[in-house]
Amino acid sequence: MAALQSNTWNEYEIGRRRRNLLLTAAVTLFALAILAIYLMPMAYGVITSLKSKAQTSDPGAPVWPAEAVKFSYEGDNYDLLQVPTESGIRHWALVKKGRRASQFIDPANVAAGLIDWEGNWRQLQPVREFAVQWDNYPRAWNTIDFARLLGNTLMYAFITMFGTVAASSCAAYGFARFNFPFKNLLFMIMIGTIVLPPAVTLVPTYAFFVNILGWGGTWLPLIVPAMFGNAYNIFLLRQYFLTIPREMEEAAQIDGAGRIRTFVSVILPQAVPALTAVSLFHFFFAWNDFFGPLIYLAGNRDANPITVGLTEFNGLYSSETQLILAAAVISMIPPLAIFFLAQRVFIQGIVVTGVDK
Amino acid sequence: MDMFTGLDDAAKGIPRLTDMQAALRLTGAQRDEAKWGLIFISPWLIGFALFYFAPMIVSFLFSLYDFVLSAPDEARFVGLENWRRMLAEDPNTWEALFVTFKFALISLPIGMVSAFLLAVLLNSKHLLGRNVMRTLFYAPTMVPLIAAILIWSRVLNPQTGWLNQMIEVTGIQAVGMDGLRWLDDPNLIYIAYTFIGLWGIGNAILINLASLQGVPTELYEAASIDGAGWLRQLWSVTIPMVTPVIFYNLVLSVVGLLQYFIVPYVLNGGNGYPEGSTNFYMIYFYKQAFPFQNMGYGATLAWFMFIIGLGITIFLFATGRYWVYYAGENK
């Protein structure tokens, strides 16, 4: 009886494990398939950025970067084509093009001279070999003057990053630790500004910066407002400050440290993960910022950031797909690299702002 | 933790003073605390006054003027003329709103359902390499939007793009000038823009995922004992438990979609191609306010956008009471 029971139990257990294994395989394969489709454009971007211009617009070309093979004959370069002959497909160079018949040369047997071939050469496929156009990258970099765009973007990103993080952490500390009149109302208003469409404040702000202060074509209209903090960052830092125990601040105050001293030397060092997350968010925001630079820097191309520069480049060189994609790939390397290196802090920050509300 | 953790009764305006002595002693300390609190929040407070509050008021005043930036001296007060023109005369306003809502109705459900389902997939205990998978699914969100648009515009090319070539493999005719012309066909353009948008749902996936991890396992155990299958559990346990996050994503998406600008601007410079199907509201506002420098009319369009956004947000919050579940709330 006991043996029988343990037998069925074993069978049940084996069946359960087998089902689990099948389920794991199915779920994982399904996820991989979705992932492949989801990331396909990224692969497309990288691979196409390594192709020649001719290949990017040729629907019959292979998927991988390849180039038509040339053969040099009597000082000129000729395309090598796949020519069907009585003895199978031969790789011959097309020397003299004709509508009904063309003349080829066999690279393996140049001494035989020109070979006549009946048929339309346009229907023949060229011989291709794997050829990566690494050269697209330096060409894109120079054509678009990427160094200048990068310099502008980095300047903007770093100046505003320090400004906004400093101002946001001050304000967050104020909301986290002090009681003052209308605190609740002010906090609600602050959260409200997150969903306020920027357009509603933009027109007078633009008129003020451009017409009254004469800041059109400079970065100042974008840098100065960032120095006053940002609701999203304040919210995130406040949530973090609330988790820091008050004891250490009280100890510091008993030791005679003032409010500012306590904030700088007790609170900030304990909030490094949150400060890092906020800095990263701001860096990515600045790296992607498009609308502000578009309107304020209009007329001063030298001040353009990467985003606006890439858009202009796309408009001017729309047929140079391989260069545009190379530039696009260059612009996505820094954020992706930072993300892969710092993903834990980063993901934590997103989750805090999303779930706690 | 809710939004107001740490706000105690004093901040809500309820006096806690019990005796006079304590009141007198505390007032000094409280005053000092209030002073420091205001000092610390002053960067935000000043920034709010300068860059939110004042411009909003001035923006409304602008909407009462006929004011072209290049000729500020010729600005004149026109009362509600801009508003009348926008609502009653200008067909572009309503067309732009129609286009924006049509796109939102296609893109919003696809985006939100995809984010939720991917979060469910990435939360599955049957998924191998979950952490790597999560990172890889988030990666496209890190691709700068402009780079993403440039890549997608080529992936969607009817002849050389990989999307059509992949569809062609399944046997559907997609490649070629009579195939699927994603960016040239007014019937496909919103789907194409939605694809580009799907590369930005990483945050929504993460927030959904965090919420899924917060669902108590007892609920699934109880449902399982009651004989509920996977789909039933998803519908009756998981979805109700993550409605707060769905609500949060919904509000942010609606606000974001009202301001939809970069994708059409980068792809066609805001010319509405094809057949006006990409004349989004923000594009129209941008053209009026900046290239045309119509500050008065631009401000009117911006204020109208604000009113619509506020209206939708209030509507969502009002209806949210009926479908958003908050733990610890009595019904």
XYZ file of C-alpha atoms in Angstrom:
688
model
C 0.000 0.000 0.000
C 2.695 2.417 1.066
C 4.839 1.495 -1.931
C 1.939 2.075 -4.274
C 1.257 5.467 -2.767
C 4.865 6.567 -3.042
C 4.877 5.322 -6.620
C 1.929 7.474 -7.667
C 3.406 10.365 -5.759
C 6.634 9.927 -7.690
C 4.775 9.799 -10.944
C 2.891 12.911 -9.961
C 6.130 14.648 -9.042
C 7.819 13.632 -12.295
C 4.823 14.822 -14.261
C 4.825 18.116 -12.454
C 8.525 18.644 -13.113
C 8.152 17.749 -16.755
C 5.278 20.195 -17.104
C 7.352 22.886 -15.396
C 10.276 22.230 -17.689
C 8.065 22.445 -20.773
C 6.471 25.620 -19.494
C 9.877 27.175 -18.788
C 11.086 26.309 -22.280
C 7.911 27.663 -23.884
C 7.871 30.910 -21.898
C 11.566 31.558 -22.437
C 11.416 30.845 -26.161
C 8.362 33.052 -26.500
C 10.137 35.880 -24.663
C 13.203 35.469 -26.879
C 11.069 35.653 -30.021
C 9.354 38.846 -28.831
C 12.722 40.276 -27.829
C 14.176 39.543 -31.259
C 11.338 41.414 -32.958
C 11.517 44.242 -30.424
C 15.262 44.751 -30.853
C 15.241 44.116 -34.629
C 15.432 47.820 -35.553
C 18.539 48.187 -33.397
C 20.260 45.413 -35.309
C 19.034 46.990 -38.528
C 20.506 50.341 -37.519
C 23.910 48.953 -36.632
C 24.180 46.641 -39.664
C 22.922 49.199 -42.165
C 25.297 51.828 -40.794
C 28.127 49.547 -41.964
C 26.877 49.184 -45.535
C 27.821 51.126 -48.639
C 25.431 53.769 -49.882
C 24.605 51.723 -52.983
C 23.676 48.721 -50.903
C 21.286 50.630 -48.598
C 18.965 51.457 -51.496
C 19.173 48.097 -53.265
C 16.247 45.849 -52.327
C 17.985 42.783 -53.793
C 21.158 43.215 -51.766
C 21.988 40.778 -48.984
C 21.203 41.546 -45.359
C 24.838 41.691 -44.259
C 27.212 44.472 -45.335
C 28.550 43.427 -48.710
C 30.112 45.005 -51.689
C 30.110 44.209 -55.409
C 33.450 42.738 -56.405
C 35.395 44.601 -59.099
C 37.942 43.239 -61.467
C 40.661 45.361 -62.927
C 41.338 44.801 -66.621
C 43.594 46.924 -68.784
C 43.584 49.753 -66.269
C 39.797 49.927 -65.765
C 37.584 48.454 -63.031
C 34.704 46.259 -64.103
C 31.839 44.686 -62.095
C 32.047 40.983 -61.527
C 28.675 39.373 -62.330
C 27.216 35.918 -61.838
C 26.857 34.740 -65.438
C 24.917 31.556 -66.243
C 26.795 29.545 -68.862
C 26.659 25.994 -70.197
C 29.148 24.979 -67.540
C 27.223 26.488 -64.622
C 27.393 29.941 -63.110
C 30.676 31.704 -63.733
C 31.995 34.879 -62.169
C 32.920 37.111 -65.067
C 33.681 40.806 -65.292
C 31.381 42.859 -67.512
C 33.537 44.823 -69.918
C 31.252 45.882 -72.713
C 27.576 46.387 -71.956
C 24.980 45.645 -74.585
C 21.205 45.330 -74.574
C 21.025 41.896 -76.187
C 24.555 40.644 -75.750
C 27.531 41.721 -73.692
C 31.219 41.011 -73.578
C 32.829 39.613 -70.463
C 36.283 38.725 -69.347
C 37.018 35.692 -67.238
C 39.341 36.760 -64.408
C 40.575 33.191 -64.141
C 41.569 33.189 -67.774
C 42.347 36.709 -68.898
C 44.436 35.470 -71.780
C 41.306 34.054 -73.444
C 40.205 37.620 -74.116
C 36.623 38.937 -74.331
C 33.835 36.409 -74.190
C 30.550 37.102 -75.951
C 27.426 36.347 -73.940
C 23.841 36.461 -75.154
C 21.271 38.005 -72.807
C 20.510 41.128 -70.819
C 23.288 41.881 -68.318
C 20.863 43.898 -66.173
C 19.242 40.672 -65.053
C 22.489 39.302 -63.689
C 23.300 39.484 -59.976
C 26.651 41.002 -59.046
C 29.215 38.939 -57.197
C 29.365 40.260 -53.634
C 31.762 39.771 -50.812
C 31.434 40.589 -47.151
C 32.715 44.142 -46.780
C 32.183 46.336 -43.726
C 32.265 50.073 -44.337
C 33.862 51.137 -41.038
C 34.642 54.322 -42.832
C 30.985 55.437 -42.483
C 31.584 56.267 -38.837
C 34.429 58.783 -39.222
C 32.642 60.184 -42.283
C 29.380 60.675 -40.364
C 31.304 62.118 -37.404
C 33.035 64.694 -39.619
C 30.121 65.527 -41.918
C 27.805 66.292 -39.041
C 30.615 67.913 -36.968
C 29.718 65.570 -34.165
C 32.433 66.878 -31.825
C 30.755 70.281 -31.717
C 27.270 68.824 -31.188
C 28.598 66.541 -28.473
C 30.377 69.449 -26.777
C 27.158 71.488 -26.743
C 25.072 68.622 -25.430
C 27.585 67.723 -22.708
C 27.969 71.355 -21.644
C 24.213 71.690 -21.295
C 23.796 68.302 -19.615
C 26.476 68.826 -16.965
C 25.769 72.453 -16.049
C 22.049 71.829 -15.644
C 22.665 68.488 -13.933
C 24.604 70.111 -11.089
C 22.163 73.004 -10.898
C 18.999 70.959 -10.869
C 20.310 68.325 -8.470
C 21.521 70.973 -5.997
C 18.262 72.943 -6.125
C 16.041 69.835 -6.128
C 17.765 68.270 -3.121
C 17.409 71.523 -1.133
C 13.719 71.738 -1.912
C 13.225 68.020 -1.264
C 14.860 68.391 2.165
C 12.540 71.308 2.918
C 9.482 69.210 2.046
C 10.766 66.115 3.835
C 11.795 67.559 7.194
C 10.197 70.916 7.965
C 6.733 72.134 8.760
C 5.683 75.445 7.310
C 2.415 77.115 6.349
C 0.689 75.800 3.197
C 3.174 72.931 2.922
C 0.477 70.495 1.813
C -0.877 72.886 -0.800
C 2.580 73.780 -2.127
C 3.472 70.120 -2.394
C 0.296 69.395 -4.358
C 1.023 72.309 -6.676
C 4.523 71.001 -7.203
C 3.238 67.540 -8.157
C 0.695 69.255 -10.407
C 3.448 70.931 -12.410
C 4.577 67.462 -13.554
C 1.434 67.090 -15.655
C 1.234 70.745 -16.719
C 1.806 70.994 -20.486
C 4.953 73.131 -20.896
C 3.303 74.879 -23.857
C 1.055 76.887 -21.563
C 4.016 78.741 -20.036
C 6.187 78.695 -23.125
C 4.950 81.647 -25.151
C 5.526 84.421 -22.578
C 8.721 82.756 -21.361
C 9.992 82.720 -24.926
C 9.009 86.345 -25.517
C 10.705 87.326 -22.251
C 13.964 85.483 -22.912
C 14.237 86.344 -26.577
C 12.777 89.834 -26.840
C 13.487 91.369 -23.452
C 16.707 89.654 -22.403
C 17.983 89.043 -25.933
C 18.911 85.423 -25.150
C 17.734 84.012 -28.502
C 20.322 81.696 -30.048
C 21.974 80.976 -26.688
C 21.612 78.178 -24.175
C 20.709 80.537 -21.312
C 16.897 80.162 -21.636
C 17.400 76.432 -21.090
C 20.076 76.591 -18.402
C 18.632 79.273 -16.100
C 15.223 77.652 -15.386
C 16.944 74.329 -14.649
C 18.812 75.992 -11.769
C 15.567 76.112 -9.766
C 15.019 72.374 -9.566
C 12.411 70.145 -11.074
C 9.268 68.656 -9.562
C 10.010 65.088 -10.583
C 13.475 65.167 -9.012
C 12.222 66.898 -5.880
C 9.571 64.245 -5.459
C 12.046 61.393 -5.875
C 14.598 62.900 -3.471
C 11.940 63.714 -0.898
C 10.753 60.098 -0.881
C 14.325 59.041 -0.253
C 15.020 61.620 2.471
C 11.931 60.417 4.338
C 13.570 57.002 4.725
C 16.678 58.441 6.395
C 16.361 58.233 10.208
C 16.267 61.554 12.023
C 18.693 60.495 14.774
C 21.828 61.473 12.902
C 20.547 64.940 12.131
C 19.581 65.404 15.768
C 23.052 64.282 16.853
C 24.662 66.716 14.429
C 22.495 69.538 15.723
C 23.406 68.745 19.321
C 27.033 68.971 18.209
C 26.248 72.513 17.108
C 25.908 72.019 13.361
C 23.507 74.485 11.679
C 20.688 73.490 9.340
C 22.694 73.895 6.170
C 25.699 72.138 7.633
C 23.475 69.243 8.742
C 21.932 69.000 5.293
C 25.261 69.042 3.459
C 27.296 66.802 5.725
C 24.688 64.427 7.160
C 21.825 64.079 4.695
C 23.500 64.363 1.300
C 26.187 61.711 1.966
C 23.441 59.262 2.939
C 21.413 60.000 -0.167
C 24.072 59.123 -2.739
C 21.960 56.431 -4.483
C 19.022 58.804 -4.918
C 21.289 61.665 -5.990
C 22.897 59.368 -8.544
C 19.516 58.299 -9.906
C 18.335 61.890 -10.207
C 21.597 62.942 -11.888
C 21.238 60.111 -14.384
C 17.612 61.005 -15.117
C 18.612 64.558 -15.750
C 21.536 63.553 -17.926
C 19.269 61.424 -20.128
C 16.679 64.185 -20.240
C 19.311 66.701 -21.359
C 20.786 64.266 -23.883
C 17.310 63.900 -25.446
C 16.077 67.470 -25.063
C 14.744 68.611 -28.407
C 11.935 71.122 -28.247
C 13.694 73.728 -26.088
C 16.904 73.790 -28.152
C 14.816 73.755 -31.360
C 13.007 76.987 -30.543
C 15.645 78.866 -28.538
C 18.697 78.043 -30.657
C 16.940 78.673 -33.977
C 19.254 80.716 -36.159
C 22.438 79.688 -34.372
C 23.506 76.364 -35.833
C 26.839 76.430 -33.984
C 25.032 76.023 -30.667
C 22.991 72.971 -31.739
C 22.893 69.890 -29.540
C 23.067 66.362 -30.938
C 19.276 66.011 -31.202
C 18.718 69.093 -33.362
C 21.947 68.490 -35.301
C 20.878 64.936 -36.170
C 17.459 66.138 -37.311
C 18.985 68.768 -39.592
C 21.468 66.234 -40.910
C 18.596 63.865 -41.701
C 16.869 66.613 -43.657
C 19.958 67.610 -45.634
C 21.435 64.170 -46.346
C 18.310 62.030 -46.475
C 19.746 59.815 -49.213
C 22.860 58.984 -47.184
C 21.077 56.393 -45.057
C 24.303 54.741 -43.955
C 25.748 58.019 -42.598
C 22.519 58.995 -40.852
C 22.322 55.606 -39.179
C 25.991 55.765 -38.199
C 25.367 59.130 -36.546
C 22.245 57.759 -34.846
C 24.229 54.781 -33.536
C 26.974 57.087 -32.203
C 24.350 59.165 -30.386
C 22.873 56.140 -28.646
C 26.136 54.693 -27.348
C 26.644 56.977 -24.287
C 23.136 56.608 -22.819
C 23.087 52.854 -23.439
C 26.562 52.439 -21.940
C 25.649 54.444 -18.836
C 22.410 52.513 -18.516
C 24.105 49.108 -18.665
C 26.673 50.218 -16.079
C 24.293 51.915 -13.642
C 21.034 50.079 -14.233
C 20.332 49.157 -10.618
C 20.260 52.710 -9.262
C 18.414 53.817 -12.327
C 15.635 51.233 -12.252
C 15.168 51.780 -8.521
C 14.557 55.477 -9.173
C 11.899 54.864 -11.814
C 10.102 52.395 -9.597
C 10.099 54.805 -6.628
C 8.443 57.591 -8.608
C 5.941 55.294 -10.252
C 4.758 53.077 -7.445
C 4.819 55.391 -4.456
C 2.338 57.768 -5.929
C 3.986 54.852 1.055
C 1.629 57.460 -0.251
C 2.327 60.893 -1.585
C 1.817 62.655 1.715
C 3.921 60.515 4.014
C 5.636 62.800 6.466
C 3.099 65.566 6.321
C 1.809 65.708 9.855
C -1.275 67.361 11.278
C 0.437 70.703 11.783
C 1.041 70.948 8.065
C -2.591 70.238 7.390
C -3.471 73.255 9.468
C -4.830 71.461 12.512
C -3.510 73.169 15.671
C -2.057 70.758 18.187
C -1.372 73.259 20.957
C -2.702 72.100 24.274
C -1.550 74.653 26.802
C -0.561 78.248 26.573
C 2.905 77.732 27.938
C 3.743 75.035 25.441
C 2.184 77.118 22.715
C 4.410 80.081 23.498
C 7.522 77.935 23.741
C 6.719 76.002 20.587
C 5.854 78.995 18.500
C 9.446 80.172 18.528
C 10.721 76.745 17.489
C 7.946 76.307 14.974
C 8.614 79.705 13.512
C 12.267 78.810 13.185
C 11.354 75.510 11.547
C 8.963 77.232 9.134
C 11.645 79.752 8.265
C 14.167 77.037 7.462
C 11.605 75.004 5.562
C 10.832 77.965 3.347
C 14.545 78.696 2.891
C 15.138 75.126 1.739
C 12.212 75.061 -0.685
C 12.964 78.598 -1.907
C 14.773 77.466 -5.098
C 11.667 75.626 -6.191
C 9.319 78.339 -4.924
C 11.141 81.101 -6.837
C 11.402 78.904 -9.927
C 7.705 78.119 -9.696
C 6.770 81.786 -9.419
C 9.067 82.828 -12.273
C 8.663 79.975 -14.716
C 5.234 78.523 -13.997
C 2.899 80.866 -12.160
C 3.743 84.206 -13.777
C 4.052 82.825 -17.339
C 0.708 81.045 -17.022
C -1.032 84.279 -16.114
C 0.853 86.243 -18.773
C 0.090 83.505 -21.278
C -3.598 84.029 -20.666
C -3.161 87.813 -21.039
C -1.281 87.217 -24.309
C -4.316 85.312 -25.579
C -6.291 88.570 -25.363
C -3.884 90.381 -27.670
C -3.045 90.370 -31.335
C 0.697 90.228 -30.848
C 3.382 89.239 -33.357
C 6.810 88.939 -31.784
C 8.655 90.698 -34.608
C 6.431 93.766 -34.196
C 5.838 94.136 -30.438
C 4.847 97.804 -30.771
C 1.858 96.906 -32.917
C 0.344 94.603 -30.301
C -3.250 95.488 -29.572
C -5.909 94.268 -27.192
C -8.556 92.212 -28.990
C -10.483 90.725 -26.084
C -11.675 87.196 -26.758
C -11.176 87.500 -30.517
C -8.351 84.905 -30.536
C -10.542 82.483 -28.618
C -13.483 83.046 -30.940
C -11.286 82.567 -33.982
C -9.745 79.402 -32.567
C -13.042 77.788 -31.595
C -15.350 79.023 -34.325
C -13.352 79.994 -37.391
C -10.075 78.121 -37.551
C -10.671 74.630 -38.971
C -7.044 73.739 -38.198
C -7.650 73.706 -34.442
C -10.345 71.063 -34.642
C -8.493 69.092 -37.278
C -5.409 69.081 -35.049
C -7.449 67.962 -32.052
C -9.145 65.276 -34.116
C -5.803 63.981 -35.393
C -4.336 63.983 -31.876
C -7.293 62.084 -30.400
C -7.435 59.616 -33.265
C -3.770 58.812 -32.764
C -4.235 58.608 -28.990
C -7.097 56.132 -29.379
C -4.852 53.829 -31.421
C -1.533 54.310 -29.712
C -2.584 54.522 -26.070
C -4.303 51.124 -25.720
C -1.576 49.358 -27.728
C 1.165 50.964 -25.647
C -0.459 50.317 -22.289
C -1.498 46.740 -23.020
C 1.984 45.946 -24.395
C 3.650 47.386 -21.303
C 1.394 45.378 -19.030
C 1.760 42.101 -20.933
C 5.530 42.462 -21.191
C 5.657 43.097 -17.441
C 3.626 39.913 -16.866
C 6.025 38.017 -19.120
C 9.089 39.460 -17.369
C 7.570 38.590 -14.012
C 6.920 34.947 -14.934
C 8.708 32.455 -12.701
C 9.065 30.265 -15.775
C 11.262 32.784 -17.563
C 14.962 31.954 -17.622
C 17.445 34.805 -17.290
C 14.854 37.239 -16.015
C 17.278 39.989 -15.071
C 19.045 39.948 -18.434
C 15.687 39.894 -20.205
C 14.450 42.886 -18.212
C 17.572 44.857 -19.060
C 17.286 44.019 -22.759
C 13.593 44.895 -22.908
C 14.368 48.219 -21.272
C 17.300 49.034 -23.586
C 15.282 50.585 -26.483
C 13.857 53.119 -24.030
C 17.416 54.338 -23.521
C 17.898 54.945 -27.241
C 17.623 58.714 -27.773
C 14.266 59.440 -29.403
C 15.791 61.150 -32.428
C 18.066 58.168 -33.092
C 15.088 55.849 -32.661
C 13.027 57.841 -35.161
C 15.834 57.873 -37.726
C 16.329 54.127 -37.397
C 12.603 53.341 -37.509
C 12.048 55.572 -40.524
C 14.415 53.279 -42.452
C 13.140 50.042 -40.902
C 9.673 51.057 -42.133
C 10.884 51.739 -45.675
C 8.485 49.832 -47.944
C 11.237 48.298 -50.084
C 14.484 48.089 -48.173
C 13.122 48.118 -44.613
C 13.352 44.980 -42.546
C 9.811 45.143 -41.207
C 8.223 44.602 -44.616
C 10.834 42.000 -45.486
C 10.006 40.120 -42.273
C 6.275 40.322 -43.001
C 6.918 39.101 -46.549
C 8.530 35.952 -45.133
C 5.201 35.005 -43.532
C 3.591 35.049 -46.976
C 1.823 38.393 -46.850
C 2.722 40.719 -49.687
C 4.325 43.704 -47.978
C 7.462 44.736 -49.848
C 7.293 47.255 -52.659
C 5.484 50.389 -53.676
C 2.089 48.635 -53.594
C 2.926 46.910 -50.305
C 2.760 48.339 -46.796
C 3.833 51.964 -47.054
C 3.879 52.682 -43.349
C 4.885 56.320 -43.468
C 3.079 57.294 -46.690
C -0.312 55.729 -46.092
C -2.723 57.722 -43.890
C -4.289 54.433 -42.795
C -0.989 53.017 -41.556
C 0.787 56.098 -40.255
C -0.636 55.911 -36.715
C 0.357 52.260 -36.447
C 3.848 53.212 -37.628
C 4.066 55.989 -35.034
C 2.802 53.552 -32.418
C 5.680 51.193 -33.275
C 8.128 54.016 -32.651
C 6.308 54.734 -29.386
C 6.705 51.103 -28.300
C 10.426 51.787 -28.019
C 9.649 54.141 -25.167
C 7.495 51.967 -22.898
C 10.388 50.812 -20.692
C 9.359 52.962 -17.746
C 5.779 51.759 -17.972
C 7.022 48.141 -18.054
C 9.191 48.692 -14.980
C 6.434 50.347 -12.994
C 3.986 47.594 -13.957
C 6.592 45.023 -12.998
C 7.192 46.566 -9.583
C 3.466 46.600 -9.018
C 3.086 42.949 -10.071
C 5.781 41.997 -7.575
C 3.789 43.739 -4.877
C 0.671 41.584 -5.341
C 0.422 39.330 -2.228
C 1.007 35.686 -3.161
C -1.814 34.626 -0.799
C -4.275 36.074 -3.292
C -3.026 33.747 -6.020
C -2.990 30.810 -3.653
C -6.566 31.526 -2.609
C -7.667 31.938 -6.226
C -5.883 28.725 -7.166
C -7.662 26.792 -4.394
C -10.946 28.197 -5.717
C -10.030 26.617 -9.060
C -9.100 29.758 -10.987
C -6.804 29.137 -13.946
C -3.973 31.367 -15.116
C -6.151 33.610 -17.256
C -8.812 33.936 -14.598
C -6.156 34.851 -12.004
C -4.737 37.453 -14.360
C -8.159 38.985 -14.898
C -9.546 38.791 -11.369
C -6.453 39.179 -9.195
C -3.557 40.726 -11.104
C -5.331 43.400 -13.115
C -7.383 44.810 -10.214
C -4.255 44.888 -8.031
C -2.220 46.866 -10.581
C -4.960 49.350 -11.516
C -3.215 52.180 -9.585
C -0.197 51.807 -11.844
C -2.350 51.512 -14.946
C -4.069 54.702 -13.844
C -0.741 56.488 -13.293
C 0.515 55.391 -16.729
C -2.776 56.433 -18.307
C -2.629 59.970 -16.894
C 1.002 60.431 -17.931
C 0.357 58.990 -21.415
C -2.630 61.236 -22.046
C -0.671 64.315 -21.003
C 2.248 63.175 -23.153
C 0.092 62.481 -26.198
C -1.454 65.948 -26.093
C 2.079 67.243 -26.574
C 2.999 64.758 -29.295
C 5.502 66.590 -31.448
C 8.963 65.147 -31.973
C 8.125 62.116 -34.133
C 6.110 64.013 -36.792
C 8.499 66.960 -36.655
C 11.579 64.836 -37.291
C 9.902 62.696 -39.957
C 8.271 65.408 -42.056
C 9.101 68.788 -40.535
C 5.524 69.152 -39.353
C 3.966 69.412 -42.810
C 1.186 66.975 -41.995
C 2.303 64.347 -44.528
C 0.547 62.149 -45.596
C -2.735 63.957 -46.324
C -2.712 66.018 -43.148
C -2.817 62.902 -40.981
C 0.103 64.120 -38.859
C -1.089 67.658 -38.158
C -1.005 67.109 -34.419
C -2.135 69.802 -32.022
C 1.356 70.537 -30.716
C 2.655 70.843 -34.283
C -0.004 73.420 -35.018
C 0.771 75.309 -31.819
C 4.503 75.248 -32.622
C 3.946 76.632 -36.125
C 1.721 79.449 -34.914
C 3.880 80.455 -31.967
C 7.415 80.075 -33.312
C 7.899 80.057 -37.084
C 4.936 82.486 -37.491
C 5.717 84.280 -34.182
C 1.997 84.704 -33.417
C 2.394 85.092 -29.672
C -1.252 85.978 -29.036
C -2.767 83.147 -31.040
C -0.060 80.710 -29.926
C -0.816 81.484 -26.275
C -4.522 80.908 -26.962
C -3.802 77.496 -28.462
C -1.548 76.655 -25.520
C -4.188 77.665 -22.980
C -6.792 75.624 -24.810
C -4.453 72.632 -24.686
C -4.041 73.195 -20.949
C -7.813 73.317 -20.453
C -8.326 70.122 -22.449
C -5.536 68.363 -20.542
C -6.940 69.509 -17.222
C -10.413 68.393 -18.276
C -9.222 64.925 -19.215
C -7.174 64.613 -16.035
C -10.141 65.612 -13.877
C -12.339 63.188 -15.805
C -9.818 60.385 -15.266
C -9.538 61.110 -11.554
C -13.324 61.263 -11.238
C -13.887 57.957 -13.011
C -10.795 56.423 -11.398
C -12.778 56.030 -8.173
C -14.818 53.345 -9.884
C -12.049 51.219 -11.294
C -8.807 51.966 -9.468
C -8.188 49.765 -6.459
C -6.296 51.181 -3.506
C -5.247 48.756 -0.799
C -6.559 49.687 2.635
C -9.442 51.658 1.246
C -12.959 50.784 2.387
C -15.551 50.430 -0.276
